[in-house]
Each structure stands twice: as structure tokens, then as C-alpha cells.
Amino acid sequence: MSRVAVVLSGCGYLDGSEITEAVATLVALSQHGMHYDCYAPDRPQRHVVDHLSGEGTEESRNILVEAARIARGNVRALDQLNPDEYDAIVFPGGFGAAKNLCTFAEEGVNARMHDDVKAAIMPFVLTRKPVVAICAAPLLLGLAAREAGYSKAQITVGYGGNPLSDAIEAWGQFHMPLAVDQACLDRTHAFISTPAYMFDEASPAAIFASVQAAVAALREILG
């Protein structure tokens, strides 16, 4: 049975993991008979957003504690992840990918991965074990590819023409325009990405189809 690490960035699309994408990921992995464990950074969120009003608040919340809402409490600190124990790593989307996993929300094309995220993802990238990234999380593929010295890795965040796709290309990678229910499979670098809620008007069913496409590509690579 394949073992997959799923990295969450909180709970709620405005300041953490997008819940539909995260749950769809766990369901799709389960459907394909893959064992998964959830991880999240054990540190404060960049900021907290009231998801009813859409406004920021003065609260402080811990990313790991918030991610436990999605994982039903079964989640470990990201710095405990041992890449040798897993065949692949998956990053659901949500703005937490740009706010809590890297510094893109503050620094744009000058972004960097946070140290715990870099330590988790780079062993997979450098050994060409599959890395799956959904919605905004393909930013991490671009950053990791740049870190590894790769160029023209194929990555998608949808049709493109937005700050995320522009950054991916600025980092020397190739942005692949794709529809919501398609996944980009870069066999050379073992990267899989899919747009999901980069299409704001997509239905939950379309989001699940997007995640299923990515997990099906993962299953294909793993055999």
C-alpha cells in the first residue's frame, strides 16, 4: 500500500487549507487505497480571517490546531515528517499555501518557503518522489523547482494570467493552462498539479473532479 503525507495549512480557505479540497484529497486517496497521514506546521497563522465577513481579526490561531479540525484530530507537526516513510506528498490548496507555507502573500515573486515546509518537500523533489499540489499550492512546486535548480517544470494553477502563474514562470518554470477538472502531470520532475478553486465559480463536484484527476495521476506514477 502506498503511503502519502498530506500537508495542511490550517482550516478555511481565506487563511488556511481550503476545506473542500482537503476533504476531497482524503476521500480520493482513500478511494485509491492509499494510506495517508496528515501534517501541519506547528506555529501561528500569518493572520486569522472571519470567514463570514471576510475580514481579518486580531485573533491568533495555531496552524496545527486548526488543521486538526479537518483531520479529526489525527495530525502531526510538520517537523515530525520523515520523508523516507512516504511514497508521495500532497498539498491541498487555500490561501494558507501562500500565507502559512510560504511568504508569497507578503513577498510575491521574492517569496520563499518556510523552513519546516522546505525541509518536508525538498527530499521528495530531489529524489523525484511525487509531489501533488492543488489550487494555490502549486506555488510550492515553483519554489521547490527553483530551489532544486530545475527549469521548465510543468505546473498549473488553471488558465493562467494571474499573479501565481506569473510567479511560477518568473521562477523559470512552465505554466500549463488547464481546465478545472484536469491535472498537469510532469513525469520528469514527478510534479502533479490541478487548479480546483483557482476557478472561483467551480462547484464542489468540479473541485472533487479536479482532485480526483490529480490523485489518479499520482496512482499512475506509483503504479
Coordinates of N, CA and C in Angstrom, one line a residue:
M1 N 0.8 -1.2 0.0 CA 0.0 0.0 0.0 C 0.9 1.3 0.0
S2 N 0.6 2.2 -0.9 CA 1.3 3.4 -1.0 C 1.0 4.3 0.3
R3 N 2.0 5.0 0.7 CA 1.9 5.9 1.9 C 2.1 7.3 1.4
V4 N 1.2 8.2 1.8 CA 1.2 9.5 1.4 C 1.1 10.5 2.6
A5 N 1.9 11.5 2.6 CA 1.8 12.6 3.6 C 1.0 13.7 3.0
V6 N 0.0 14.2 3.7 CA -0.9 15.3 3.3 C -0.5 16.5 4.2
V7 N -0.1 17.6 3.7 CA 0.2 18.7 4.4 C -0.9 19.8 4.4
L8 N -1.4 20.1 5.6 CA -2.5 21.1 5.7 C -1.9 22.4 6.2
S9 N -2.6 23.5 5.9 CA -2.1 24.8 6.2 C -3.0 25.6 7.2
G10 N -3.9 24.9 7.8 CA -4.9 25.5 8.7 C -6.3 25.0 8.3
C11 N -7.3 25.8 8.5 CA -8.7 25.3 8.3 C -9.5 26.5 7.8
G12 N -9.8 26.5 6.5 CA -10.6 27.7 5.9 C -9.8 28.3 4.8
Y13 N -10.4 28.5 3.7 CA -9.7 28.9 2.5 C -9.0 30.3 2.6
L14 N -9.5 31.2 3.4 CA -9.0 32.5 3.4 C -7.7 32.7 4.3
D15 N -7.5 31.7 5.2 CA -6.3 31.8 6.0 C -5.6 30.4 6.3
G16 N -6.1 29.4 5.6 CA -5.6 28.1 5.8 C -5.9 27.2 4.6
S17 N -6.1 25.9 4.9 CA -6.4 24.9 3.8 C -7.9 25.1 3.4
E18 N -8.1 25.0 2.1 CA -9.5 25.0 1.6 C -10.1 23.7 2.0
I19 N -11.2 23.8 2.7 CA -11.8 22.6 3.3 C -12.3 21.5 2.3
T20 N -13.0 22.0 1.2 CA -13.5 21.1 0.2 C -12.3 20.3 -0.5
E21 N -11.3 21.1 -0.8 CA -10.1 20.5 -1.4 C -9.4 19.5 -0.5
A22 N -9.3 19.9 0.8 CA -8.6 19.0 1.7 C -9.4 17.7 1.9
V23 N -10.7 17.8 2.1 CA -11.5 16.6 2.3 C -11.6 15.8 1.1
A24 N -11.7 16.4 -0.1 CA -11.7 15.7 -1.4 C -10.4 14.9 -1.5
T25 N -9.3 15.5 -1.1 CA -8.0 14.8 -1.1 C -8.0 13.5 -0.3
L26 N -8.5 13.6 0.9 CA -8.5 12.5 1.8 C -9.4 11.4 1.3
V27 N -10.6 11.8 0.7 CA -11.5 10.8 0.1 C -10.9 10.2 -1.1
A28 N -10.3 11.0 -2.0 CA -9.7 10.4 -3.2 C -8.6 9.4 -2.9
L29 N -7.7 9.8 -2.0 CA -6.7 8.9 -1.6 C -7.2 7.6 -1.0
S30 N -8.3 7.7 -0.2 CA -8.9 6.5 0.4 C -9.5 5.7 -0.7
Q31 N -10.1 6.3 -1.7 CA -10.7 5.6 -2.8 C -9.7 4.7 -3.6
H32 N -8.5 5.3 -3.7 CA -7.4 4.6 -4.4 C -6.6 3.7 -3.5
G33 N -7.1 3.5 -2.3 CA -6.4 2.5 -1.4 C -5.1 3.0 -0.9
M34 N -4.9 4.3 -0.8 CA -3.6 4.8 -0.3 C -3.7 5.2 1.1
H35 N -2.7 4.8 1.9 CA -2.7 5.2 3.3 C -2.2 6.6 3.4
Y36 N -2.8 7.5 4.2 CA -2.3 8.8 4.3 C -2.2 9.2 5.8
D37 N -1.2 10.1 6.1 CA -1.1 10.8 7.4 C -1.1 12.3 7.1
C38 N -1.7 13.0 8.0 CA -1.8 14.5 7.9 C -0.8 15.1 8.8
Y39 N -0.2 16.2 8.2 CA 0.8 17.1 8.9 C 0.4 18.5 8.7
A40 N 0.9 19.4 9.6 CA 0.7 20.8 9.5 C 1.8 21.5 10.3
P41 N 2.2 22.7 9.9 CA 3.2 23.4 10.7 C 2.6 23.7 12.1
D42 N 3.5 23.6 13.1 CA 3.1 23.9 14.5 C 3.6 25.3 14.8
R43 N 2.9 26.3 14.3 CA 3.3 27.7 14.6 C 2.0 28.6 14.3
P44 N 2.1 29.9 14.6 CA 0.9 30.7 14.4 C 0.6 30.9 12.9
Q45 N -0.7 31.1 12.6 CA -1.0 31.5 11.2 C -0.5 32.9 11.0
R46 N -0.4 33.2 9.7 CA 0.1 34.6 9.4 C -1.0 35.6 9.9
H47 N -2.2 35.3 9.7 CA -3.3 36.1 10.3 C -4.6 35.2 10.3
V48 N -5.6 35.7 10.9 CA -6.9 35.0 11.0 C -8.0 35.8 10.3
V49 N -8.8 35.1 9.6 CA -9.9 35.8 8.9 C -11.2 35.2 9.3
D50 N -12.2 36.1 9.6 CA -13.6 35.8 9.9 C -14.2 35.4 8.5
H51 N -14.5 34.1 8.4 CA -15.0 33.6 7.1 C -16.4 34.0 6.8
L52 N -17.1 34.5 7.8 CA -18.5 35.0 7.5 C -18.4 36.4 6.9
S53 N -17.6 37.3 7.5 CA -17.5 38.6 7.0 C -16.4 38.8 5.9
G54 N -15.4 37.9 5.9 CA -14.3 38.0 5.0 C -13.2 39.0 5.5
E55 N -13.4 39.5 6.7 CA -12.5 40.5 7.3 C -11.5 39.8 8.2
G56 N -10.3 40.4 8.3 CA -9.3 40.0 9.2 C -9.7 40.3 10.7
T57 N -9.2 39.5 11.6 CA -9.4 39.7 13.0 C -8.1 39.8 13.8
E58 N -8.2 40.1 15.0 CA -7.0 40.3 15.8 C -6.6 39.0 16.6
E59 N -7.3 37.9 16.3 CA -7.1 36.6 16.9 C -5.7 36.1 16.5
S60 N -5.2 35.2 17.3 CA -4.0 34.4 17.0 C -4.4 32.9 17.0
R61 N -4.2 32.2 15.9 CA -4.5 30.8 15.9 C -3.3 30.0 15.4
N62 N -3.2 28.7 15.9 CA -2.1 27.8 15.6 C -2.5 27.0 14.3
I63 N -1.6 26.9 13.4 CA -1.9 26.2 12.1 C -2.2 24.7 12.4
L64 N -1.4 24.1 13.2 CA -1.6 22.7 13.5 C -2.9 22.4 14.2
V65 N -3.3 23.3 15.2 CA -4.5 23.1 15.9 C -5.7 23.3 15.0
E66 N -5.6 24.3 14.1 CA -6.7 24.5 13.1 C -6.8 23.3 12.1
A67 N -5.7 22.8 11.7 CA -5.7 21.7 10.7 C -6.3 20.4 11.4
A68 N -6.3 20.3 12.7 CA -6.9 19.2 13.4 C -8.4 19.1 13.2
R69 N -9.0 20.3 12.9 CA -10.4 20.3 12.6 C -10.7 19.4 11.3
I70 N -9.9 19.5 10.3 CA -10.1 18.7 9.1 C -9.7 17.3 9.3
A71 N -8.6 17.1 10.0 CA -8.0 15.7 10.1 C -8.7 14.9 11.3
R72 N -9.7 15.5 11.9 CA -10.4 14.8 13.0 C -9.4 14.5 14.1
G73 N -8.5 15.5 14.3 CA -7.5 15.4 15.4 C -6.3 14.5 15.1
N74 N -6.3 13.8 14.0 CA -5.2 12.9 13.6 C -4.2 13.6 12.7
V75 N -3.4 14.5 13.3 CA -2.5 15.3 12.6 C -1.2 15.5 13.4
R76 N -0.1 15.5 12.8 CA 1.2 15.7 13.5 C 1.9 17.0 13.0
A77 N 2.8 17.5 13.8 CA 3.6 18.7 13.5 C 4.4 18.3 12.2
L78 N 4.5 19.3 11.3 CA 5.2 19.1 10.1 C 6.7 18.7 10.3
D79 N 7.3 19.3 11.3 CA 8.7 19.0 11.6 C 9.0 17.5 12.0
Q80 N 7.9 16.8 12.2 CA 8.0 15.4 12.6 C 7.9 14.5 11.3
L81 N 7.7 15.0 10.2 CA 7.5 14.2 8.9 C 8.9 13.7 8.5
N82 N 8.9 12.4 8.3 CA 10.1 11.7 7.8 C 9.8 11.3 6.4
P83 N 10.4 12.0 5.4 CA 10.2 11.7 4.0 C 10.4 10.2 3.6
D84 N 11.4 9.6 4.3 CA 11.7 8.2 4.0 C 10.5 7.2 4.2
E85 N 9.5 7.7 5.0 CA 8.4 6.8 5.3 C 7.3 6.9 4.3
Y86 N 7.4 7.8 3.3 CA 6.3 8.1 2.4 C 6.7 8.0 0.9
D87 N 5.7 7.6 0.1 CA 6.0 7.5 -1.3 C 5.6 8.8 -2.1
A88 N 4.9 9.7 -1.4 CA 4.5 10.9 -2.1 C 4.0 11.9 -1.0
I89 N 3.9 13.2 -1.4 CA 3.5 14.2 -0.5 C 2.5 15.1 -1.3
V90 N 1.4 15.5 -0.6 CA 0.3 16.2 -1.2 C 0.0 17.5 -0.4
F91 N -0.2 18.6 -1.1 CA -0.6 19.9 -0.5 C -1.9 20.3 -1.1
P92 N -3.0 20.2 -0.3 CA -4.3 20.9 -0.7 C -4.1 22.4 -0.8
G93 N -5.0 23.1 -1.4 CA -4.9 24.5 -1.6 C -5.5 25.3 -0.5
G94 N -5.9 26.5 -0.9 CA -6.4 27.5 0.1 C -5.3 28.6 0.2
F95 N -5.7 29.8 0.6 CA -4.7 30.9 0.8 C -3.7 30.6 1.8
G96 N -3.9 29.6 2.6 CA -2.9 29.2 3.6 C -1.6 28.7 2.9
A97 N -1.7 28.2 1.7 CA -0.5 27.8 0.9 C 0.4 29.0 0.7
A98 N -0.2 30.2 0.4 CA 0.5 31.4 0.1 C 0.9 32.2 1.4
K99 N 0.1 31.9 2.5 CA 0.3 32.7 3.7 C 1.1 32.0 4.8
N100 N 0.8 30.6 4.9 CA 1.4 29.9 6.0 C 2.5 28.9 5.6
L101 N 2.5 28.5 4.3 CA 3.5 27.6 3.9 C 4.7 28.2 3.2
C102 N 4.4 29.4 2.6 CA 5.5 30.2 2.0 C 5.1 31.7 2.2
T103 N 6.0 32.6 1.8 CA 5.8 34.0 2.0 C 5.2 34.8 0.8
F104 N 4.6 34.0 -0.1 CA 4.1 34.7 -1.3 C 3.1 35.8 -1.0
A105 N 2.3 35.6 0.0 CA 1.3 36.7 0.3 C 1.9 38.0 0.6
E106 N 3.1 38.0 1.2 CA 3.8 39.2 1.6 C 4.8 39.6 0.5
E107 N 5.5 38.7 -0.1 CA 6.7 39.0 -0.9 C 6.5 38.7 -2.4
G108 N 5.4 38.1 -2.8 CA 5.2 37.9 -4.3 C 6.3 37.0 -4.9
V109 N 6.9 37.5 -6.0 CA 7.9 36.7 -6.7 C 9.2 36.6 -5.9
N110 N 9.3 37.3 -4.8 CA 10.5 37.2 -3.9 C 10.2 36.2 -2.8
A111 N 9.2 35.4 -2.9 CA 8.8 34.5 -1.8 C 9.8 33.4 -1.6
R112 N 9.7 32.9 -0.4 CA 10.5 31.7 0.0 C 9.6 30.8 0.8
M113 N 9.9 29.5 0.8 CA 9.2 28.5 1.6 C 9.7 28.7 3.1
H114 N 8.7 28.5 4.0 CA 9.1 28.4 5.4 C 10.0 27.2 5.6
D115 N 10.8 27.3 6.6 CA 11.9 26.3 6.8 C 11.3 24.9 7.0
D116 N 10.2 24.8 7.8 CA 9.6 23.4 8.0 C 9.0 22.9 6.7
V117 N 8.5 23.7 5.9 CA 7.9 23.3 4.6 C 9.0 22.9 3.7
K118 N 10.1 23.7 3.6 CA 11.2 23.3 2.8 C 11.8 22.0 3.2
A119 N 12.0 21.8 4.5 CA 12.5 20.5 5.0 C 11.7 19.3 4.6
A120 N 10.4 19.6 4.5 CA 9.4 18.5 4.2 C 9.4 18.2 2.7
I121 N 9.4 19.2 1.9 CA 9.1 19.0 0.4 C 10.4 18.6 -0.3
M122 N 11.5 19.2 0.0 CA 12.7 19.1 -0.8 C 13.2 17.6 -0.9
P123 N 13.2 16.8 0.1 CA 13.6 15.4 -0.1 C 12.8 14.7 -1.2
F124 N 11.5 15.0 -1.3 CA 10.7 14.4 -2.3 C 11.1 14.9 -3.7
V125 N 11.3 16.2 -3.8 CA 11.7 16.8 -5.0 C 13.0 16.3 -5.5
L126 N 14.0 16.2 -4.7 CA 15.3 15.8 -5.1 C 15.5 14.4 -5.4
T127 N 14.6 13.5 -4.8 CA 14.6 12.1 -5.1 C 13.5 11.7 -6.2
R128 N 12.9 12.7 -6.7 CA 11.8 12.5 -7.7 C 10.7 11.6 -7.2
K129 N 10.4 11.7 -5.9 CA 9.1 11.1 -5.4 C 8.0 12.1 -5.7
P130 N 6.8 11.6 -6.0 CA 5.7 12.5 -6.5 C 5.3 13.6 -5.4
V131 N 5.1 14.8 -5.9 CA 4.6 15.9 -5.1 C 3.3 16.4 -5.8
V132 N 2.2 16.4 -5.1 CA 0.9 16.8 -5.6 C 0.6 18.2 -5.0
A133 N 0.2 19.1 -5.8 CA -0.2 20.4 -5.3 C -1.5 20.9 -5.9
I134 N -2.4 21.4 -5.1 CA -3.8 21.7 -5.6 C -4.0 23.2 -5.4
C135 N -4.7 23.8 -6.4 CA -5.2 25.2 -6.3 C -4.0 26.2 -6.2
A136 N -3.8 26.9 -5.0 CA -2.7 27.8 -4.9 C -1.4 27.1 -4.5
A137 N -1.5 25.9 -4.0 CA -0.3 25.2 -3.5 C 0.7 24.9 -4.6
P138 N 0.4 24.9 -5.9 CA 1.5 24.8 -6.9 C 2.6 25.8 -6.8
L139 N 2.3 26.9 -6.1 CA 3.3 27.9 -5.8 C 4.5 27.1 -5.2
L140 N 4.3 26.2 -4.3 CA 5.3 25.4 -3.7 C 6.1 24.6 -4.7
L141 N 5.5 24.1 -5.7 CA 6.2 23.4 -6.8 C 7.2 24.3 -7.5
G142 N 6.7 25.5 -7.8 CA 7.6 26.5 -8.4 C 8.8 26.9 -7.5
L143 N 8.5 27.1 -6.3 CA 9.6 27.5 -5.3 C 10.6 26.3 -5.2
A144 N 10.0 25.1 -5.0 CA 10.9 23.9 -4.8 C 11.7 23.6 -6.1
A145 N 11.1 23.8 -7.3 CA 11.8 23.6 -8.5 C 13.0 24.6 -8.6
R146 N 12.7 25.8 -8.3 CA 13.8 26.8 -8.3 C 14.9 26.4 -7.3
E147 N 14.5 26.0 -6.1 CA 15.5 25.6 -5.1 C 16.3 24.4 -5.6
A148 N 15.7 23.5 -6.3 CA 16.5 22.4 -6.8 C 17.3 22.6 -8.1
G149 N 17.1 23.8 -8.6 CA 17.8 24.2 -9.9 C 17.2 23.7 -11.1
Y150 N 15.9 23.3 -11.0 CA 15.2 22.8 -12.2 C 14.7 24.0 -13.0
S151 N 14.4 23.8 -14.3 CA 13.8 24.8 -15.2 C 12.8 24.1 -16.0
K152 N 11.8 24.8 -16.4 CA 10.7 24.4 -17.2 C 9.9 23.2 -16.7
A153 N 9.9 23.1 -15.4 CA 8.9 22.1 -14.8 C 7.5 22.5 -15.1
Q154 N 6.7 21.6 -15.5 CA 5.3 21.9 -15.9 C 4.4 21.9 -14.7
I155 N 3.7 23.1 -14.5 CA 2.9 23.3 -13.3 C 1.6 24.1 -13.8
T156 N 0.5 23.8 -13.2 CA -0.7 24.5 -13.5 C -1.4 25.1 -12.3
V157 N -2.0 26.3 -12.5 CA -2.9 26.9 -11.5 C -4.2 27.3 -12.3
G158 N -4.5 26.6 -13.4 CA -5.6 27.0 -14.1 C -5.3 27.5 -15.5
Y159 N -6.0 28.5 -15.9 CA -5.8 29.1 -17.3 C -4.6 30.0 -17.3
G160 N -4.2 30.5 -16.1 CA -3.1 31.4 -16.1 C -3.5 32.9 -16.1
G161 N -2.5 33.8 -16.4 CA -2.7 35.2 -16.4 C -3.1 35.8 -15.1
N162 N -2.5 35.2 -14.0 CA -2.7 35.7 -12.7 C -1.4 35.8 -11.9
P163 N -1.3 36.4 -10.7 CA 0.0 36.5 -10.0 C 0.6 35.2 -9.7
L164 N -0.1 34.1 -9.5 CA 0.5 32.8 -9.2 C 1.2 32.3 -10.5
S165 N 0.5 32.2 -11.6 CA 1.1 31.7 -12.8 C 2.3 32.6 -13.3
D166 N 2.1 33.9 -13.1 CA 3.2 34.8 -13.4 C 4.5 34.5 -12.6
A167 N 4.3 34.2 -11.3 CA 5.4 33.9 -10.4 C 6.0 32.6 -10.8
I168 N 5.2 31.6 -11.1 CA 5.8 30.3 -11.5 C 6.7 30.5 -12.7
E169 N 6.3 31.3 -13.7 CA 7.1 31.5 -14.8 C 8.3 32.3 -14.5
A170 N 8.2 33.3 -13.6 CA 9.3 34.1 -13.2 C 10.4 33.3 -12.5
W171 N 10.0 32.2 -11.9 CA 10.9 31.3 -11.2 C 11.5 30.3 -12.2
G172 N 11.3 30.5 -13.5 CA 11.9 29.6 -14.5 C 11.2 28.4 -14.9
Q173 N 9.9 28.3 -14.5 CA 9.1 27.1 -14.7 C 8.1 27.4 -15.8
F174 N 7.4 26.3 -16.3 CA 6.4 26.5 -17.4 C 5.0 26.3 -16.8
H175 N 4.2 27.4 -17.0 CA 2.8 27.3 -16.6 C 2.0 26.7 -17.6
M176 N 1.3 25.6 -17.3 CA 0.4 24.8 -18.2 C -1.0 25.2 -18.0
P177 N -1.6 25.9 -19.0 CA -3.1 26.3 -18.9 C -4.0 25.1 -19.0
L178 N -4.8 24.9 -17.9 CA -5.7 23.7 -17.9 C -7.0 24.1 -17.3
A179 N -8.0 23.3 -17.6 CA -9.4 23.5 -17.1 C -9.4 22.9 -15.7
V180 N -10.5 23.2 -15.0 CA -10.7 22.9 -13.6 C -10.6 21.4 -13.3
D181 N -11.0 20.5 -14.2 CA -11.1 19.1 -13.9 C -9.9 18.4 -14.5
Q182 N -8.8 19.1 -14.9 CA -7.6 18.5 -15.5 C -6.5 18.6 -14.5
A183 N -5.6 17.6 -14.6 CA -4.3 17.7 -13.8 C -3.1 17.7 -14.7
C184 N -2.1 18.5 -14.3 CA -0.9 18.6 -15.0 C 0.1 17.6 -14.4
L185 N 0.5 16.6 -15.2 CA 1.5 15.6 -14.8 C 2.8 15.8 -15.5
D186 N 3.8 16.2 -14.7 CA 5.2 16.4 -15.2 C 5.9 15.2 -14.7
R187 N 6.1 14.2 -15.6 CA 6.7 13.0 -15.3 C 8.2 13.1 -15.0
T188 N 8.9 14.1 -15.7 CA 10.3 14.3 -15.5 C 10.6 14.6 -14.0
H189 N 9.8 15.5 -13.5 CA 10.0 16.0 -12.1 C 9.1 15.4 -11.1
A190 N 8.2 14.5 -11.5 CA 7.2 13.9 -10.6 C 6.4 14.9 -9.9
F191 N 6.0 16.0 -10.7 CA 5.1 17.0 -10.1 C 3.7 16.8 -10.7
I192 N 2.7 16.9 -9.8 CA 1.3 16.9 -10.2 C 0.6 18.1 -9.7
S193 N -0.1 18.8 -10.5 CA -0.9 20.0 -10.0 C -2.2 20.0 -10.7
T194 N -3.2 20.7 -10.0 CA -4.5 20.8 -10.6 C -5.2 22.1 -10.0
P195 N -6.0 22.8 -10.8 CA -6.5 24.1 -10.4 C -7.5 24.2 -9.3
A196 N -8.5 23.3 -9.3 CA -9.5 23.3 -8.2 C -10.1 24.7 -8.1
Y197 N -10.1 25.3 -6.9 CA -10.8 26.6 -6.7 C -10.0 27.8 -7.2
M198 N -9.0 27.6 -8.0 CA -8.5 28.7 -8.8 C -9.6 29.2 -9.7
F199 N -10.5 28.3 -10.0 CA -11.8 28.7 -10.7 C -12.8 28.9 -9.6
D200 N -13.0 30.2 -9.3 CA -13.8 30.6 -8.1 C -15.3 30.1 -8.2
E201 N -15.8 30.0 -9.4 CA -17.2 29.6 -9.6 C -17.4 28.1 -9.7
A202 N -16.4 27.4 -9.6 CA -16.5 25.9 -9.7 C -17.4 25.3 -8.6
S203 N -18.1 24.3 -9.0 CA -19.0 23.6 -8.0 C -18.2 22.6 -7.2
P204 N -18.7 22.2 -6.0 CA -18.0 21.2 -5.2 C -17.7 19.9 -6.0
A205 N -18.6 19.6 -6.9 CA -18.4 18.4 -7.8 C -17.2 18.6 -8.7
A206 N -17.1 19.8 -9.2 CA -15.9 20.1 -10.1 C -14.6 20.1 -9.3
I207 N -14.7 20.6 -8.1 CA -13.5 20.5 -7.2 C -13.1 19.1 -7.0
F208 N -14.1 18.2 -6.7 CA -13.7 16.8 -6.4 C -13.2 16.2 -7.7
A209 N -13.7 16.5 -8.9 CA -13.2 16.0 -10.1 C -11.7 16.5 -10.3
S210 N -11.4 17.7 -9.9 CA -10.1 18.2 -10.0 C -9.1 17.4 -9.2
V211 N -9.5 17.2 -7.9 CA -8.7 16.5 -7.0 C -8.6 15.0 -7.4
Q212 N -9.7 14.4 -7.9 CA -9.6 13.0 -8.4 C -8.6 12.9 -9.5
A213 N -8.6 13.9 -10.4 CA -7.7 13.8 -11.6 C -6.2 13.8 -11.1
A214 N -5.9 14.6 -10.0 CA -4.6 14.7 -9.5 C -4.2 13.4 -8.8
V215 N -5.1 12.8 -8.0 CA -4.9 11.6 -7.3 C -4.8 10.4 -8.3
A216 N -5.6 10.4 -9.4 CA -5.4 9.4 -10.4 C -4.1 9.4 -11.1
A217 N -3.6 10.7 -11.3 CA -2.2 10.8 -11.9 C -1.2 10.3 -10.9
L218 N -1.4 10.5 -9.6 CA -0.5 10.0 -8.6 C -0.5 8.5 -8.6
R219 N -1.7 7.9 -8.6 CA -1.8 6.4 -8.7 C -1.1 5.9 -9.9
E220 N -1.2 6.6 -11.0 CA -0.5 6.1 -12.2 C 1.0 6.1 -12.0
I221 N 1.6 7.1 -11.4 CA 3.0 7.2 -11.2 C 3.5 6.1 -10.2
L222 N 2.7 6.0 -9.1 CA 3.1 5.0 -8.1 C 2.9 3.6 -8.6
G223 N 2.0 3.3 -9.5 CA 1.7 2.0 -10.0 C 0.9 1.2 -9.1

